[in-house]
Amino acid sequence: MAEAYDSVSEPIPISLIAGRYLLFDVNVVTYLRRTHNICGSLIGGIPQAPQQNMFLGLPVELMPEEAALLVKKEIGYIVDDVAWHTQRFNTFEGEDRQKYLASLRSQGLKARKTAQFAARKRADHGLRKLVAKKAIESDSSEDESPDTPFDGTSSDALYDVDRPSSPAPSSIAFASSEPYALTPSTSYSPSSLPQNSSPAPDPPVGPGYALFELLQSRGYFMMPGLRFGCNFNVYPGDPLRFHAHFLANAYEFDEEIPLIDLIGGGRLGTSVKKGFVIGGEDLDAEAESGRKMRTFCIEWGGM
Amino acid sequence: MAPASILNLPPASALQENIDAAEASIGVSPHPVYLHNLALSITHNLQYHHDWTSVSVHTHSSLTNSPLPRPVISGLPPKRAYIHPDEQAEILKVEHSTGKSIPQIPEREWVLPTHLQEKWSLAKFAAVFDALDTVPLAGKEPSVAKESAEVVGHQWQGKNRLKRLLLATLHDDSTVVYYIMHDGIVKPRQN
């Protein structure tokens, strides 16, 4: 695990497909979550449970704000996956093509080997258990009938102990050299990253980005705010461990806010034990350190 | 030729008396009359519905001496209007270890009068907060809250507290709702 985690190197390619920012590598997802407070949301179906929509798998979809932040901090960059795929696979000939196919083949072989190893281990484990069980049975049967010093079960046990050392006929079935067929989830392997010949445009950011960046820089984790009808749910730590502290809504500095929205947000936030944060960037203020943000936190007054 | 009985108006209501009493000060104020009437309605609600005391209306900033964006009320609630969650935790800890309950002395609070029909913006809220002191200046009565290091939770009281105000919103049916508004990100209470 730690090894795979270390193998993630910045900048990280973020796939842009149909206007969505996606991550396909579980190591990258873990890395971003641990080191950069970026969660995204899992949107992929799970083959074992295709009907459920609560707990999903890879890929992870990033909010535009998350993608923009990663690009801005040079942790990641956007890859237009469709353009890159066409560009790469239309000009794929000769040696390059062979090399690519060989790499797929070697990965398939590796997968097959891993599967074989696991299967053999499982078989060994099962056989050992069987042997142990039989040994116990034979022990107890010897206790009951000491007059029969040589019976069939004990010779079976001896035979079973020998078996793992010599290749069993059943394990030959695993030993096929045919590689597994692989379907890569991305059009490139980490070793052949696109050369950024045509960098995809930066993610579009609305007024929400400034607030997102501020909260992120303070160590908060943000998730999409749909379930509370706001821009972001703001968590004080990993959302798997903490409840959200705030519902955050971003506004432009001079944008008119109907008071009923503030009261509604404050009331909803209080009833789910959260604060309602509104915030935005003061573009006119002379900022000493980057942005000049103003945030306000609203809670029910209790009267 | 109205009947004589109509000419004898019923006695003025408490709210009307309140408005009439404030008329003299409204004349010299830099703010429009409707904002003053709004502030008076909220003042009335604070005094007679929520038992606030020493309620006063401020028209000028004590920091800059220039007029506030609108008249702002300050007053003393009957019990503390807001306790920071960290302070609450510390109070509980001390109360648990000493076995004695710690009396909570109310602090003066700012109240910003608004009407539901209004539209505000971050810029307007920022202007109000920038013009206000952290703690409203106490009027004639002496400050009840002690500001000494021995008081449990003193880090969250008096001058040490974060800037906050009560957003009072009036509706046409004279309902007033109060929401606490902090300047900055303050973690929510565990209510």
mmCIF file with all atom_site columns, C-alpha atoms in Angstrom, chain A residues 188-276:
data_model
loop_
_atom_site.group_PDB
_atom_site.id
_atom_site.type_symbol
_atom_site.label_atom_id
_atom_site.label_alt_id
_atom_site.label_comp_id
_atom_site.label_asym_id
_atom_site.label_entity_id
_atom_site.label_seq_id
_atom_site.pdbx_PDB_ins_code
_atom_site.Cartn_x
_atom_site.Cartn_y
_atom_site.Cartn_z
_atom_site.occupancy
_atom_site.B_iso_or_equiv
_atom_site.pdbx_formal_charge
_atom_site.auth_seq_id
_atom_site.auth_comp_id
_atom_site.auth_asym_id
_atom_site.auth_atom_id
_atom_site.pdbx_PDB_model_num
ATOM 1  C CA . TYR A 1 188 ? -2.126  6.100  -21.577 1.00 0.00 ? 188 TYR A CA 1
ATOM 2  C CA . SER A 1 189 ? 0.132   4.406  -19.110 1.00 0.00 ? 189 SER A CA 1
ATOM 3  C CA . PRO A 1 190 ? 1.876   6.546  -16.489 1.00 0.00 ? 190 PRO A CA 1
ATOM 4  C CA . SER A 1 191 ? 5.169   6.099  -18.349 1.00 0.00 ? 191 SER A CA 1
ATOM 5  C CA . SER A 1 192 ? 3.817   7.588  -21.557 1.00 0.00 ? 192 SER A CA 1
ATOM 6  C CA . LEU A 1 193 ? 2.087   10.729 -20.390 1.00 0.00 ? 193 LEU A CA 1
ATOM 7  C CA . PRO A 1 194 ? 0.950   13.201 -22.986 1.00 0.00 ? 194 PRO A CA 1
ATOM 8  C CA . GLN A 1 195 ? 3.515   15.857 -23.724 1.00 0.00 ? 195 GLN A CA 1
ATOM 9  C CA . ASN A 1 196 ? 0.964   18.607 -23.098 1.00 0.00 ? 196 ASN A CA 1
ATOM 10 C CA . SER A 1 197 ? 1.002   19.425 -26.782 1.00 0.00 ? 197 SER A CA 1
ATOM 11 C CA . SER A 1 198 ? -2.476  20.895 -26.541 1.00 0.00 ? 198 SER A CA 1
ATOM 12 C CA . PRO A 1 199 ? -3.148  21.726 -22.895 1.00 0.00 ? 199 PRO A CA 1
ATOM 13 C CA . ALA A 1 200 ? -6.834  21.561 -22.102 1.00 0.00 ? 200 ALA A CA 1
ATOM 14 C CA . PRO A 1 201 ? -8.387  24.832 -20.953 1.00 0.00 ? 201 PRO A CA 1
ATOM 15 C CA . ASP A 1 202 ? -8.373  25.461 -17.222 1.00 0.00 ? 202 ASP A CA 1
ATOM 16 C CA . PRO A 1 203 ? -11.584 24.482 -15.480 1.00 0.00 ? 203 PRO A CA 1
ATOM 17 C CA . PRO A 1 204 ? -14.171 27.241 -15.452 1.00 0.00 ? 204 PRO A CA 1
ATOM 18 C CA . VAL A 1 205 ? -14.429 28.767 -11.992 1.00 0.00 ? 205 VAL A CA 1
ATOM 19 C CA . GLY A 1 206 ? -17.333 30.762 -10.664 1.00 0.00 ? 206 GLY A CA 1
ATOM 20 C CA . PRO A 1 207 ? -17.500 32.941 -7.572  1.00 0.00 ? 207 PRO A CA 1
ATOM 21 C CA . GLY A 1 208 ? -17.345 29.717 -5.583  1.00 0.00 ? 208 GLY A CA 1
ATOM 22 C CA . TYR A 1 209 ? -13.684 29.154 -6.286  1.00 0.00 ? 209 TYR A CA 1
ATOM 23 C CA . ALA A 1 210 ? -12.352 31.865 -3.964  1.00 0.00 ? 210 ALA A CA 1
ATOM 24 C CA . LEU A 1 211 ? -14.371 30.526 -1.040  1.00 0.00 ? 211 LEU A CA 1
ATOM 25 C CA . PHE A 1 212 ? -13.364 26.959 -1.898  1.00 0.00 ? 212 PHE A CA 1
ATOM 26 C CA . GLU A 1 213 ? -9.703  27.925 -1.950  1.00 0.00 ? 213 GLU A CA 1
ATOM 27 C CA . LEU A 1 214 ? -9.950  29.736 1.393   1.00 0.00 ? 214 LEU A CA 1
ATOM 28 C CA . LEU A 1 215 ? -11.657 26.833 3.137   1.00 0.00 ? 215 LEU A CA 1
ATOM 29 C CA . GLN A 1 216 ? -9.277  24.329 1.561   1.00 0.00 ? 216 GLN A CA 1
ATOM 30 C CA . SER A 1 217 ? -6.257  26.330 2.707   1.00 0.00 ? 217 SER A CA 1
ATOM 31 C CA . ARG A 1 218 ? -7.597  26.163 6.257   1.00 0.00 ? 218 ARG A CA 1
ATOM 32 C CA . GLY A 1 219 ? -7.615  22.379 6.123   1.00 0.00 ? 219 GLY A CA 1
ATOM 33 C CA . TYR A 1 220 ? -11.323 21.853 5.527   1.00 0.00 ? 220 TYR A CA 1
ATOM 34 C CA . PHE A 1 221 ? -12.610 19.137 3.201   1.00 0.00 ? 221 PHE A CA 1
ATOM 35 C CA . MET A 1 222 ? -15.332 20.112 0.768   1.00 0.00 ? 222 MET A CA 1
ATOM 36 C CA . MET A 1 223 ? -18.004 17.929 -0.764  1.00 0.00 ? 223 MET A CA 1
ATOM 37 C CA . PRO A 1 224 ? -20.738 18.910 -3.223  1.00 0.00 ? 224 PRO A CA 1
ATOM 38 C CA . GLY A 1 225 ? -23.472 20.730 -1.333  1.00 0.00 ? 225 GLY A CA 1
ATOM 39 C CA . LEU A 1 226 ? -26.539 19.376 -3.069  1.00 0.00 ? 226 LEU A CA 1
ATOM 40 C CA . ARG A 1 227 ? -27.815 17.419 -0.088  1.00 0.00 ? 227 ARG A CA 1
ATOM 41 C CA . PHE A 1 228 ? -28.158 20.635 1.918   1.00 0.00 ? 228 PHE A CA 1
ATOM 42 C CA . GLY A 1 229 ? -28.950 22.906 -0.988  1.00 0.00 ? 229 GLY A CA 1
ATOM 43 C CA . CYS A 1 230 ? -25.750 24.908 -0.857  1.00 0.00 ? 230 CYS A CA 1
ATOM 44 C CA . ASN A 1 231 ? -22.516 25.171 -2.828  1.00 0.00 ? 231 ASN A CA 1
ATOM 45 C CA . PHE A 1 232 ? -20.312 23.067 -0.523  1.00 0.00 ? 232 PHE A CA 1
ATOM 46 C CA . ASN A 1 233 ? -20.587 20.935 2.572   1.00 0.00 ? 233 ASN A CA 1
ATOM 47 C CA . VAL A 1 234 ? -17.544 21.804 4.647   1.00 0.00 ? 234 VAL A CA 1
ATOM 48 C CA . TYR A 1 235 ? -15.978 19.092 6.817   1.00 0.00 ? 235 TYR A CA 1
ATOM 49 C CA . PRO A 1 236 ? -13.339 19.746 9.501   1.00 0.00 ? 236 PRO A CA 1
ATOM 50 C CA . GLY A 1 237 ? -11.517 16.543 8.499   1.00 0.00 ? 237 GLY A CA 1
ATOM 51 C CA . ASP A 1 238 ? -11.989 13.540 6.286   1.00 0.00 ? 238 ASP A CA 1
ATOM 52 C CA . PRO A 1 239 ? -15.734 13.179 5.547   1.00 0.00 ? 239 PRO A CA 1
ATOM 53 C CA . LEU A 1 240 ? -15.480 9.493  6.459   1.00 0.00 ? 240 LEU A CA 1
ATOM 54 C CA . ARG A 1 241 ? -14.580 10.475 10.022  1.00 0.00 ? 241 ARG A CA 1
ATOM 55 C CA . PHE A 1 242 ? -16.383 13.765 10.650  1.00 0.00 ? 242 PHE A CA 1
ATOM 56 C CA . HIS A 1 243 ? -19.774 15.342 10.260  1.00 0.00 ? 243 HIS A CA 1
ATOM 57 C CA . ALA A 1 244 ? -19.860 18.540 8.255   1.00 0.00 ? 244 ALA A CA 1
ATOM 58 C CA . HIS A 1 245 ? -19.389 21.760 10.221  1.00 0.00 ? 245 HIS A CA 1
ATOM 59 C CA . PHE A 1 246 ? -20.759 24.167 7.671   1.00 0.00 ? 246 PHE A CA 1
ATOM 60 C CA . LEU A 1 247 ? -22.989 24.665 4.707   1.00 0.00 ? 247 LEU A CA 1
ATOM 61 C CA . ALA A 1 248 ? -21.160 27.152 2.506   1.00 0.00 ? 248 ALA A CA 1
ATOM 62 C CA . ASN A 1 249 ? -22.617 29.418 -0.131  1.00 0.00 ? 249 ASN A CA 1
ATOM 63 C CA . ALA A 1 250 ? -20.456 31.659 -2.256  1.00 0.00 ? 250 ALA A CA 1
ATOM 64 C CA . TYR A 1 251 ? -21.580 35.036 -3.544  1.00 0.00 ? 251 TYR A CA 1
ATOM 65 C CA . GLU A 1 252 ? -19.971 37.810 -5.484  1.00 0.00 ? 252 GLU A CA 1
ATOM 66 C CA . PHE A 1 253 ? -19.092 40.698 -3.221  1.00 0.00 ? 253 PHE A CA 1
ATOM 67 C CA . ASP A 1 254 ? -21.838 43.015 -4.469  1.00 0.00 ? 254 ASP A CA 1
ATOM 68 C CA . GLU A 1 255 ? -24.320 40.304 -5.383  1.00 0.00 ? 255 GLU A CA 1
ATOM 69 C CA . GLU A 1 256 ? -27.738 40.930 -3.873  1.00 0.00 ? 256 GLU A CA 1
ATOM 70 C CA . ILE A 1 257 ? -28.762 38.280 -1.365  1.00 0.00 ? 257 ILE A CA 1
ATOM 71 C CA . PRO A 1 258 ? -32.441 38.074 -0.419  1.00 0.00 ? 258 PRO A CA 1
ATOM 72 C CA . LEU A 1 259 ? -32.718 37.949 3.372   1.00 0.00 ? 259 LEU A CA 1
ATOM 73 C CA . ILE A 1 260 ? -35.050 34.973 3.124   1.00 0.00 ? 260 ILE A CA 1
ATOM 74 C CA . ASP A 1 261 ? -32.109 32.969 1.715   1.00 0.00 ? 261 ASP A CA 1
ATOM 75 C CA . LEU A 1 262 ? -29.951 33.830 4.721   1.00 0.00 ? 262 LEU A CA 1
ATOM 76 C CA . ILE A 1 263 ? -32.729 32.985 7.144   1.00 0.00 ? 263 ILE A CA 1
ATOM 77 C CA . GLY A 1 264 ? -33.539 29.747 5.324   1.00 0.00 ? 264 GLY A CA 1
ATOM 78 C CA . GLY A 1 265 ? -29.883 28.748 5.231   1.00 0.00 ? 265 GLY A CA 1
ATOM 79 C CA . GLY A 1 266 ? -29.376 29.635 8.877   1.00 0.00 ? 266 GLY A CA 1
ATOM 80 C CA . ARG A 1 267 ? -32.451 27.713 9.920   1.00 0.00 ? 267 ARG A CA 1
ATOM 81 C CA . LEU A 1 268 ? -31.568 24.623 7.898   1.00 0.00 ? 268 LEU A CA 1
ATOM 82 C CA . GLY A 1 269 ? -27.968 24.740 9.113   1.00 0.00 ? 269 GLY A CA 1
ATOM 83 C CA . THR A 1 270 ? -28.985 25.008 12.760  1.00 0.00 ? 270 THR A CA 1
ATOM 84 C CA . SER A 1 271 ? -31.460 22.150 12.486  1.00 0.00 ? 271 SER A CA 1
ATOM 85 C CA . VAL A 1 272 ? -28.726 19.854 11.136  1.00 0.00 ? 272 VAL A CA 1
ATOM 86 C CA . LYS A 1 273 ? -26.195 21.167 13.724  1.00 0.00 ? 273 LYS A CA 1
ATOM 87 C CA . LYS A 1 274 ? -24.121 23.061 11.221  1.00 0.00 ? 274 LYS A CA 1
ATOM 88 C CA . GLY A 1 275 ? -23.241 26.675 10.607  1.00 0.00 ? 275 GLY A CA 1
ATOM 89 C CA . PHE A 1 276 ? -24.276 28.487 7.444   1.00 0.00 ? 276 PHE A CA 1
#
